[in-house]
Amino acid sequence: MAPEPVQVVFVHGVFSSSTKTWPNFVRLIEQDEDLAGAVTLLTSFDYPSPKVRRRPDRRIPELEDLGHLLRTFFLNEVSPSAPVVLVAHSQGGLVAQRFLAQMVGSGEGRKLACIKHLLMYCCPNDGSQYMLAMRRSLSRLFRPLWSPQESTLRPLNKALGDIQATVVRAILNAREVSDSTCPIPITAVAGVSDNIVSPHNATAVFLARHHVPGDHFSSVRPTSADEQSYRVLRGVLLAAVNAERARDVAATASEAGHVRSGQPQHPDGPPERSSGGAAPPSALSHAGLSAPGSDELITPPFGQRDADLQGRDEQIAEIIGGGVPAEPQILAGLPGSGKSRIALELADWAQRGGRDVWWVHASQFNLAMRVVAAQAGASWSQIEVSWRDGSNTADLVWAHLNAYEKPWLLVFDNVDDPELLSRLGGTVADGDGWLRRSTSGRGMVVVTTRDRSPATWGAWSTLREVKPLPESHGATLLIERAGPQCGTNEEARRLAQRLGGLPLALRAAADYLRSVRGTEGVDSSLKIVDFESYRRALENRFNEPPGVADIPLGEAFGWKIVRNVFEMSLDLIDERGSPQAARLMRLFACLNIAQIPYKLLFTGPALPLSRLFPDLHDAGREAALGRLEDLCLIDRDVLSSVDGSQVIEVLSMHAVAHGVLRESQEVHHNADDYYGLNIRLLLNALKDHPADLERSWQIWGLLAPHCVEVLRAVLRHRNRRWRRSVVVLALELARSTSRYLIVRGLLRPLYNLLPAIIENCRSYEFAPTDREILALRHEKGRLLLEIGESEAAEEEMRSVVADREATLGSDAPDTWASRHKLARAILDQDDPDRWEEAELLLRDITARAQRGIDGFRISDTQVVAHTLARAVLLRHHPEEAEQMLRCILRVRGHLWPMATPETLFVRRTLAQCMLAYGDRKRAAEAEAEVRDALQRVPKQQQDAPVAMLLRQSLCSALLLQERISEVREIAEDLLADMRRVWGDSHPTTREFKMRMSPVLV
């Protein structure tokens, strides 16, 4: 019985038709003698694709409709008993993918078994940038007449990403035909001159790929059979034809009794020892594995070795320096870390050494392993029966690999789902699946994967983690790929450091810079033209909250491929049944890039009660974190507390992963949930850690960067309308974060955050006189005091006092607190005519506090008393001020550690009292007071305001004692630190420089 002819179904692109797209291909196929009588051409599948709707009673079908339309054509016009090859152009590739996704999604996967290949030419897998602005303008102009098909083809369309994820999971990586899966090879073809769909876009995640001469249209209109675009199609069709012939021969042989069911493992007897090289041509031909294009399935992609490998010599030497290892070498690392590039270097080494090299990509696993089996010496009947039976395919291949006399290297690339290499129902670690030790001493196996869990691979494998590149090697990669005209070596190092040494991101940056510079010089209108401008732009982008920038990250920095690999990692986790792990990763990405003390954040009920993580408790959370760690997406570590009494568990993520995932569509569409949950976690972790107590500072130090990050996203920019409950919690967090940053002297980040939050309050539906905003305005006044802007601080505090009196009442503790800061602002202006005003206000507050102010703490009373003592000192009453200060210190010594900032401030004021007497004896006492206080300043607070002021007082004390050389040495160091921390324009810096000028000359 003759084999049935292969049916070829053509699917055209947008705004086109079959008669416009396929005539050249049809003519060449009909003239091809090797295909004569072996194929049936079905060119009748057409779908409506006008640019605009001309009749009001009709609609233009969307991509979803076109997938269903192709399904109807497939079920009614295509014979289910004959093999089928789908050939698509442009949008037709998306229609074909949508059709496949719909079929497996609706439980009709088994009906796809007759499809032997999908070949896509110039398919816009990630949408198209071509004339995007004009297309958008036309769609607005002709709305609602404009074609919805064009809208689907715009970049970053989530629907396209969902379709592609389904196709990769249920078609490309499928292991069996079932209701929900069907393995079908997919080949992507790109036109190298195509400016409508770039080659990178056309090939996307499809590793079986070809680049052919031509643009978007000429690539499907070859004029002769010698053109590469036709040769690719011809190879696919011949492979399908030969496979069908092989099945027919196998069926005939089976009927004649030549294949015995009682010998399933080796129907032609045990494997003979092969002398190396390819299997007999006849066997390969009958098996359908010798057709043009089949060798490409297992040929290493040496074209990707377009530059010298950087920074991996030591790791490669560890693998092959001591001879060929029998243990499989597992190269595990972060997406884009260069695992496949190391494997390519090993493949080149092996091939130059005379080894046969087979490169098996996970997306084409089944078909590629058939080719490996054939080239290792298995006969066509062994392959056909084994693959049809499905239970002993790995045994067949390894029997021939171990009998293969020529040295060989087998690479399994991009095995991000290790189950692909296991026996059905088993695990990879069992060692009886596709991954095994070579027992012949002539073979070597390399696996590239994102899974770095030792338990996955078994003790009989060698797990090697591939880490990002060091700065020096990253800089070399940038310069070699982008060109030395893009900047100096140091500038390249800084960019490499900012990109975290991730090779994929480094290459994307270099390619972007090389493209914008072009061959005719630099376009002066571009803002990113070299290493330094790229780094600065990237810094600015990463410092912006998500959603603020107009241009997506992938477009702005050439990062589409970087974004895709990380999103695919999270899709992989989803597919493995761990969606909460993927959501945890996105949750972390909404925080700062700093280390995340996750155990602190996860105390309390906020996580399992959230919409994102319903009922996620300790065990499930730990399993999710373990999955992320296994896939190299996070690293975990422990920190010791300051006193060494406890450890704090932290995690970190790569800077590139952080930048990409925080801008994901998932986060954008569910921002209230992600950011609201982070705010709840932070508030819960900080509830028992008051910001002004030293014992809380290590916890605050770990969490403050994350507090600032979420506050910037929610409150600083008017980029979205947030849920009110999220805003209320964010304002609470903003108040406590402001207090911590002020008490620790971390004024710059607060100065960049707090005024904008207050200014934007109406955008999140709060008024400046609401108590939540009044609290932040009070902290702004404190901030102005700390940076030396006393006049602005007085103006702010007068307004806050008036508004708090109107909103809260005159006797509210918050109103009294603002009056105190108002008095301090007056004192700090060094205007003697107003010191009495400040003193009277402070005495009024002190007297009222002694009678009792509800909610006014003893610490508040002590702070007011200190400010009053300063006022008394300024009015030239040092004796009274000293007596007040010593009383304050006695109280503080009983209640708080002597190293707290406020206590140190009091001691500094006490030293100023001693200096006010103007004699050497009291100056020596002031020196002793200051030196003792400085010894109590923690190391991490040496740049804090209180430390700077104490060092100023030390200079004054030494100056009164005429110890000029000591003063000069201390003053020079102090002035340098003040300039570094506060800047030359800070009032305190200017005043100290002027006062010390006679000494510093």
Coordinates of N, CA and C in Angstrom, one line a residue, residues 519-689:
T519 N 26.7 53.0 10.9 CA 27.9 53.1 10.1 C 28.2 54.5 9.6
E520 N 27.3 55.4 9.8 CA 27.5 56.8 9.3 C 27.6 57.8 10.5
G521 N 28.0 57.4 11.6 CA 28.2 58.3 12.8 C 27.0 58.2 13.7
V522 N 27.0 59.1 14.7 CA 26.0 59.1 15.7 C 24.9 60.1 15.4
D523 N 23.6 59.7 15.6 CA 22.5 60.6 15.4 C 22.5 61.6 16.7
S524 N 22.7 62.9 16.5 CA 22.8 63.8 17.6 C 21.5 63.9 18.4
S525 N 20.4 63.4 17.9 CA 19.1 63.5 18.6 C 19.0 62.4 19.6
L526 N 19.8 61.3 19.5 CA 19.7 60.2 20.5 C 20.4 60.5 21.8
K527 N 19.8 60.1 22.9 CA 20.3 60.3 24.2 C 21.2 59.2 24.7
I528 N 21.1 58.0 24.1 CA 21.9 56.9 24.5 C 22.8 56.5 23.3
V529 N 24.1 56.8 23.5 CA 25.0 56.6 22.3 C 26.3 55.9 22.7
D530 N 26.5 55.7 24.0 CA 27.8 55.1 24.5 C 27.6 54.4 25.8
F531 N 28.7 53.8 26.3 CA 28.5 53.1 27.6 C 28.0 54.0 28.7
E532 N 28.6 55.2 28.8 CA 28.2 56.0 30.0 C 26.8 56.5 29.9
S533 N 26.3 56.9 28.7 CA 24.9 57.4 28.6 C 24.0 56.2 28.8
Y534 N 24.3 55.0 28.3 CA 23.5 53.9 28.5 C 23.4 53.6 30.0
R535 N 24.5 53.6 30.7 CA 24.5 53.3 32.2 C 23.6 54.3 32.9
R536 N 23.8 55.6 32.6 CA 23.0 56.7 33.3 C 21.6 56.5 33.0
A537 N 21.2 56.2 31.8 CA 19.8 56.1 31.4 C 19.2 54.9 32.1
L538 N 20.0 53.8 32.2 CA 19.5 52.6 32.9 C 19.4 52.8 34.4
E539 N 20.3 53.6 35.0 CA 20.2 53.9 36.4 C 18.9 54.7 36.6
N540 N 18.7 55.7 35.8 CA 17.5 56.5 35.9 C 16.2 55.7 35.8
R541 N 16.3 54.7 34.8 CA 15.1 53.9 34.6 C 14.8 53.0 35.8
F542 N 15.9 52.4 36.3 CA 15.7 51.5 37.5 C 15.3 52.3 38.7
N543 N 15.7 53.6 38.8 CA 15.3 54.4 39.9 C 13.9 54.9 39.8
E544 N 13.3 54.8 38.7 CA 11.9 55.2 38.5 C 10.9 54.1 39.0
P545 N 9.8 54.5 39.5 CA 8.8 53.4 39.8 C 8.3 52.8 38.5
P546 N 7.9 51.6 38.6 CA 7.3 50.9 37.4 C 6.1 51.7 36.9
G547 N 6.0 51.8 35.5 CA 4.8 52.4 34.9 C 5.0 53.9 34.6
V548 N 6.1 54.5 35.1 CA 6.3 55.9 34.8 C 6.8 56.2 33.4
A549 N 7.7 55.4 32.9 CA 8.3 55.6 31.6 C 7.3 55.3 30.5
D550 N 7.4 56.1 29.4 CA 6.5 56.0 28.3 C 6.9 54.8 27.4
I551 N 8.2 54.5 27.3 CA 8.7 53.4 26.4 C 9.0 52.2 27.2
P552 N 8.5 51.0 26.8 CA 8.8 49.8 27.5 C 10.3 49.5 27.6
L553 N 10.7 48.8 28.7 CA 12.1 48.6 28.9 C 12.8 47.9 27.7
G554 N 12.1 46.9 27.1 CA 12.6 46.2 26.0 C 12.9 47.1 24.8
E555 N 12.1 48.1 24.5 CA 12.3 49.0 23.4 C 13.4 50.0 23.8
A556 N 13.4 50.5 25.0 CA 14.2 51.6 25.4 C 15.7 51.2 25.4
F557 N 16.0 49.9 25.7 CA 17.4 49.5 25.9 C 17.7 48.2 25.1
G558 N 16.9 47.9 24.1 CA 17.1 46.7 23.4 C 17.1 45.4 24.2
W559 N 16.2 45.4 25.2 CA 16.1 44.3 26.1 C 15.0 43.3 25.9
K560 N 14.4 43.2 24.7 CA 13.3 42.3 24.5 C 13.6 40.9 24.9
I561 N 14.8 40.5 24.4 CA 15.2 39.1 24.7 C 15.5 38.9 26.1
V562 N 16.0 39.9 26.8 CA 16.3 39.8 28.2 C 15.0 39.6 29.0
R563 N 14.0 40.5 28.6 CA 12.7 40.4 29.3 C 12.1 39.0 29.1
N564 N 12.2 38.5 27.8 CA 11.6 37.3 27.5 C 12.1 36.1 28.3
V565 N 13.5 36.1 28.5 CA 14.0 34.9 29.1 C 13.6 34.8 30.6
F566 N 13.5 36.0 31.2 CA 13.0 35.9 32.6 C 11.5 35.6 32.7
E567 N 10.7 36.2 31.8 CA 9.3 35.9 31.9 C 9.1 34.4 31.6
M568 N 9.9 33.8 30.7 CA 9.8 32.4 30.4 C 10.2 31.6 31.6
S569 N 11.1 32.0 32.4 CA 11.5 31.3 33.6 C 10.3 31.3 34.6
L570 N 9.6 32.4 34.7 CA 8.4 32.4 35.6 C 7.3 31.5 35.0
D571 N 7.1 31.6 33.6 CA 6.1 30.7 33.0 C 6.4 29.3 33.3
L572 N 7.7 28.9 33.2 CA 8.1 27.5 33.5 C 7.7 27.1 34.9
I573 N 7.9 28.0 35.9 CA 7.5 27.7 37.3 C 5.9 27.5 37.3
D574 N 5.2 28.4 36.6 CA 3.8 28.3 36.6 C 3.4 26.9 36.0
E575 N 4.0 26.5 34.9 CA 3.7 25.2 34.3 C 4.0 24.1 35.2
R576 N 4.9 24.2 36.1 CA 5.3 23.1 37.0 C 4.3 23.1 38.2
G577 N 3.3 23.9 38.2 CA 2.4 23.9 39.3 C 2.8 24.7 40.5
S578 N 3.7 25.7 40.3 CA 4.1 26.6 41.4 C 3.8 28.0 41.0
P579 N 2.6 28.4 40.8 CA 2.3 29.8 40.4 C 2.7 30.8 41.5
Q580 N 2.6 30.3 42.8 CA 2.9 31.2 43.9 C 4.4 31.5 44.0
A581 N 5.2 30.6 43.5 CA 6.7 30.9 43.4 C 6.9 32.0 42.4
A582 N 6.3 32.0 41.3 CA 6.4 33.0 40.3 C 5.9 34.4 40.8
R583 N 4.8 34.3 41.5 CA 4.2 35.6 42.1 C 5.2 36.1 43.2
L584 N 5.8 35.2 44.0 CA 6.8 35.7 45.0 C 7.9 36.4 44.3
M585 N 8.4 35.9 43.2 CA 9.5 36.6 42.5 C 9.0 38.0 42.1
R586 N 7.8 38.1 41.6 CA 7.4 39.5 41.1 C 7.1 40.3 42.4
L587 N 6.7 39.8 43.5 CA 6.6 40.5 44.7 C 7.9 41.1 45.1
F588 N 9.0 40.3 45.1 CA 10.3 40.7 45.5 C 10.8 41.8 44.5
A589 N 10.4 41.7 43.2 CA 10.9 42.7 42.3 C 10.3 44.1 42.5
C590 N 9.2 44.1 43.2 CA 8.6 45.4 43.5 C 9.3 46.1 44.7
L591 N 10.2 45.4 45.4 CA 11.0 46.0 46.4 C 12.3 46.5 45.9
N592 N 13.2 47.0 46.7 CA 14.5 47.5 46.3 C 15.4 46.3 45.9
I593 N 16.4 46.7 45.2 CA 17.4 45.7 44.7 C 18.2 45.2 45.9
A594 N 18.2 45.9 47.1 CA 19.0 45.5 48.2 C 18.5 44.1 48.8
Q595 N 19.3 43.5 49.7 CA 19.0 42.3 50.3 C 17.6 42.4 51.0
I596 N 16.8 41.3 50.8 CA 15.5 41.3 51.4 C 15.4 40.3 52.6
P597 N 15.2 40.8 53.8 CA 15.0 40.0 55.0 C 13.7 39.3 55.0
Y598 N 13.6 38.2 54.2 CA 12.3 37.7 53.9 C 11.6 37.0 55.1
K599 N 12.4 36.4 56.0 CA 11.8 35.8 57.2 C 11.1 36.9 58.0
L600 N 11.7 38.1 58.1 CA 11.1 39.2 58.9 C 9.8 39.6 58.2
L601 N 9.8 39.7 56.9 CA 8.6 40.1 56.2 C 7.5 39.1 56.3
F602 N 7.9 37.9 56.4 CA 6.8 36.8 56.3 C 6.2 36.5 57.7
T603 N 6.7 37.2 58.7 CA 6.0 36.9 60.0 C 4.6 37.6 60.0
G604 N 3.7 37.0 60.6 CA 2.3 37.5 60.6 C 1.5 37.0 59.5
P605 N 0.2 37.4 59.5 CA -0.8 36.7 58.6 C -0.9 37.4 57.2
A606 N -0.2 38.5 56.9 CA -0.5 39.3 55.7 C -0.4 38.5 54.5
L607 N 0.7 37.6 54.4 CA 0.9 36.9 53.1 C -0.2 35.9 52.8
P608 N -0.5 34.9 53.8 CA -1.6 33.9 53.4 C -3.0 34.5 53.3
L609 N -3.2 35.7 53.9 CA -4.5 36.4 53.8 C -4.7 37.2 52.5
S610 N -3.6 37.4 51.7 CA -3.6 38.2 50.6 C -4.3 37.6 49.4
R611 N -4.7 38.4 48.4 CA -5.3 37.9 47.2 C -4.3 37.1 46.4
L612 N -3.0 37.5 46.4 CA -2.0 36.8 45.6 C -1.6 35.5 46.1
F613 N -1.6 35.3 47.5 CA -1.1 34.1 48.1 C -2.1 33.5 49.0
P614 N -3.3 33.1 48.6 CA -4.3 32.6 49.5 C -3.8 31.3 50.2
D615 N -3.8 31.3 51.5 CA -3.5 30.2 52.3 C -2.0 29.6 52.1
L616 N -1.1 30.6 51.7 CA 0.3 30.2 51.6 C 1.0 30.3 52.9
H617 N 1.2 29.2 53.6 CA 1.8 29.2 54.9 C 3.3 28.7 54.8
D618 N 3.9 28.4 56.0 CA 5.3 28.2 56.0 C 5.8 27.1 55.1
A619 N 5.2 25.9 55.0 CA 5.7 24.8 54.2 C 5.6 25.2 52.7
G620 N 4.5 25.7 52.3 CA 4.3 26.1 50.9 C 5.2 27.2 50.5
R621 N 5.4 28.1 51.4 CA 6.3 29.3 51.1 C 7.7 28.8 51.0
E622 N 8.2 27.9 51.9 CA 9.5 27.4 51.8 C 9.7 26.6 50.5
A623 N 8.7 25.9 50.1 CA 8.9 25.1 48.9 C 9.0 26.0 47.7
A624 N 8.2 27.1 47.7 CA 8.2 28.1 46.6 C 9.6 28.8 46.5
L625 N 10.1 29.2 47.7 CA 11.4 29.8 47.7 C 12.5 28.8 47.2
G626 N 12.4 27.6 47.6 CA 13.3 26.6 47.2 C 13.3 26.4 45.7
R627 N 12.1 26.5 45.1 CA 12.0 26.4 43.6 C 12.7 27.5 43.0
L628 N 12.5 28.7 43.5 CA 13.2 29.9 42.9 C 14.7 29.8 43.0
E629 N 15.1 29.3 44.2 CA 16.6 29.2 44.4 C 17.2 28.1 43.5
D630 N 16.4 27.0 43.3 CA 16.9 25.9 42.4 C 17.1 26.5 41.0
L631 N 16.2 27.4 40.5 CA 16.3 27.9 39.2 C 17.2 29.1 39.1
C632 N 18.0 29.4 40.1 CA 19.0 30.5 40.1 C 18.3 31.8 40.1
L633 N 17.1 32.0 40.4 CA 16.4 33.3 40.4 C 16.6 34.1 41.6
I634 N 16.9 33.4 42.7 CA 17.3 34.1 44.0 C 18.4 33.4 44.6
D635 N 19.1 34.1 45.5 CA 20.2 33.5 46.3 C 19.8 33.8 47.8
R636 N 20.0 32.9 48.6 CA 19.7 33.1 50.1 C 21.0 33.1 50.9
D637 N 21.0 33.9 52.0 CA 22.2 34.0 52.8 C 21.7 34.4 54.2
V638 N 22.6 34.4 55.2 CA 22.2 34.8 56.6 C 23.1 35.9 57.0
L639 N 22.6 36.8 57.8 CA 23.4 37.9 58.4 C 23.3 37.8 59.9
S640 N 24.4 38.1 60.6 CA 24.4 38.1 62.0 C 23.9 39.5 62.5
S641 N 23.1 39.4 63.6 CA 22.7 40.7 64.2 C 23.9 41.4 64.8
V642 N 23.7 42.7 65.1 CA 24.8 43.5 65.6 C 25.4 42.9 66.9
D643 N 24.6 42.4 67.8 CA 25.2 41.8 69.0 C 25.5 40.3 68.9
G644 N 25.2 39.8 67.7 CA 25.5 38.3 67.4 C 24.6 37.4 68.0
S645 N 23.5 37.9 68.6 CA 22.5 37.0 69.3 C 21.6 36.3 68.4
Q646 N 21.4 36.7 67.1 CA 20.5 36.1 66.2 C 21.0 36.2 64.8
V647 N 20.4 35.4 63.9 CA 20.8 35.5 62.5 C 19.5 36.0 61.7
I648 N 19.7 36.7 60.7 CA 18.7 37.3 59.9 C 18.8 36.7 58.5
E649 N 17.8 36.0 58.0 CA 17.8 35.3 56.7 C 17.4 36.3 55.6
V650 N 18.2 36.4 54.6 CA 18.0 37.4 53.6 C 18.1 36.7 52.2
L651 N 17.5 37.3 51.2 CA 17.6 36.8 49.8 C 17.9 38.0 48.9
S652 N 18.5 37.7 47.8 CA 18.8 38.7 46.8 C 18.5 38.2 45.4
M653 N 18.3 39.1 44.5 CA 18.0 38.8 43.1 C 18.9 39.6 42.2
H654 N 19.2 39.1 41.1 CA 20.0 39.8 40.1 C 19.4 41.1 39.7
A655 N 20.2 42.1 39.5 CA 19.7 43.5 39.2 C 18.9 43.5 37.9
V656 N 19.3 42.7 36.9 CA 18.6 42.7 35.6 C 17.3 42.0 35.8
A657 N 17.2 40.9 36.6 CA 15.9 40.3 36.8 C 15.0 41.2 37.6
H658 N 15.6 41.9 38.5 CA 14.8 42.9 39.3 C 14.2 44.0 38.4
G659 N 15.0 44.5 37.5 CA 14.6 45.6 36.6 C 13.5 45.1 35.6
V660 N 13.7 43.9 35.1 CA 12.8 43.4 34.1 C 11.4 43.0 34.7
L661 N 11.5 42.3 35.8 CA 10.2 41.7 36.4 C 9.3 42.7 37.0
R662 N 9.9 43.8 37.6 CA 9.1 44.8 38.2 C 8.2 45.5 37.1
E663 N 8.6 45.4 35.8 CA 7.8 46.1 34.8 C 6.9 45.1 34.0
S664 N 6.8 43.9 34.6 CA 6.0 42.9 33.9 C 4.5 43.3 33.8
Q665 N 3.8 42.8 32.9 CA 2.4 43.0 32.7 C 1.6 42.5 33.9
E666 N 2.0 41.4 34.5 CA 1.4 40.9 35.7 C 1.4 41.9 36.8
V667 N 2.5 42.5 37.0 CA 2.6 43.5 38.1 C 1.8 44.7 37.8
H668 N 1.9 45.1 36.5 CA 1.2 46.3 36.1 C -0.3 46.2 36.3
H669 N -0.8 45.0 35.9 CA -2.3 44.9 36.0 C -2.8 44.6 37.4
N670 N -1.9 44.2 38.3 CA -2.2 43.9 39.7 C -1.4 44.7 40.7
A671 N -1.1 45.9 40.3 CA -0.2 46.7 41.2 C -0.7 46.9 42.6
D672 N -2.0 47.1 42.7 CA -2.6 47.4 44.1 C -2.3 46.1 45.0
D673 N -2.4 45.0 44.4 CA -2.2 43.8 45.2 C -0.7 43.6 45.6
Y674 N 0.2 43.8 44.6 CA 1.6 43.6 44.8 C 2.1 44.6 45.8
Y675 N 1.9 45.9 45.5 CA 2.4 46.9 46.3 C 1.7 47.0 47.7
G676 N 0.4 46.8 47.7 CA -0.3 46.8 48.9 C 0.2 45.7 49.9
L677 N 0.4 44.5 49.3 CA 0.9 43.5 50.2 C 2.3 43.8 50.7
N678 N 3.2 44.3 49.9 CA 4.5 44.7 50.3 C 4.5 45.7 51.5
I679 N 3.6 46.7 51.4 CA 3.4 47.7 52.4 C 2.9 47.0 53.7
R680 N 2.0 46.1 53.6 CA 1.5 45.4 54.8 C 2.6 44.6 55.5
L681 N 3.4 43.9 54.6 CA 4.5 43.1 55.1 C 5.5 44.0 55.9
L682 N 5.9 45.2 55.3 CA 6.8 46.1 55.9 C 6.3 46.6 57.2
L683 N 5.1 47.1 57.2 CA 4.5 47.6 58.5 C 4.5 46.6 59.6
N684 N 4.1 45.3 59.2 CA 4.1 44.3 60.2 C 5.4 44.0 60.8
A685 N 6.5 44.0 59.9 CA 7.8 43.7 60.3 C 8.4 44.7 61.2
L686 N 7.9 46.0 61.1 CA 8.5 47.1 61.8 C 7.6 47.5 63.0
K687 N 6.5 46.9 63.2 CA 5.6 47.4 64.3 C 6.2 47.4 65.7
D688 N 7.1 46.5 66.0 CA 7.8 46.4 67.3 C 9.2 47.0 67.3
H689 N 9.4 47.9 66.3 CA 10.8 48.5 66.1 C 10.7 50.0 65.9

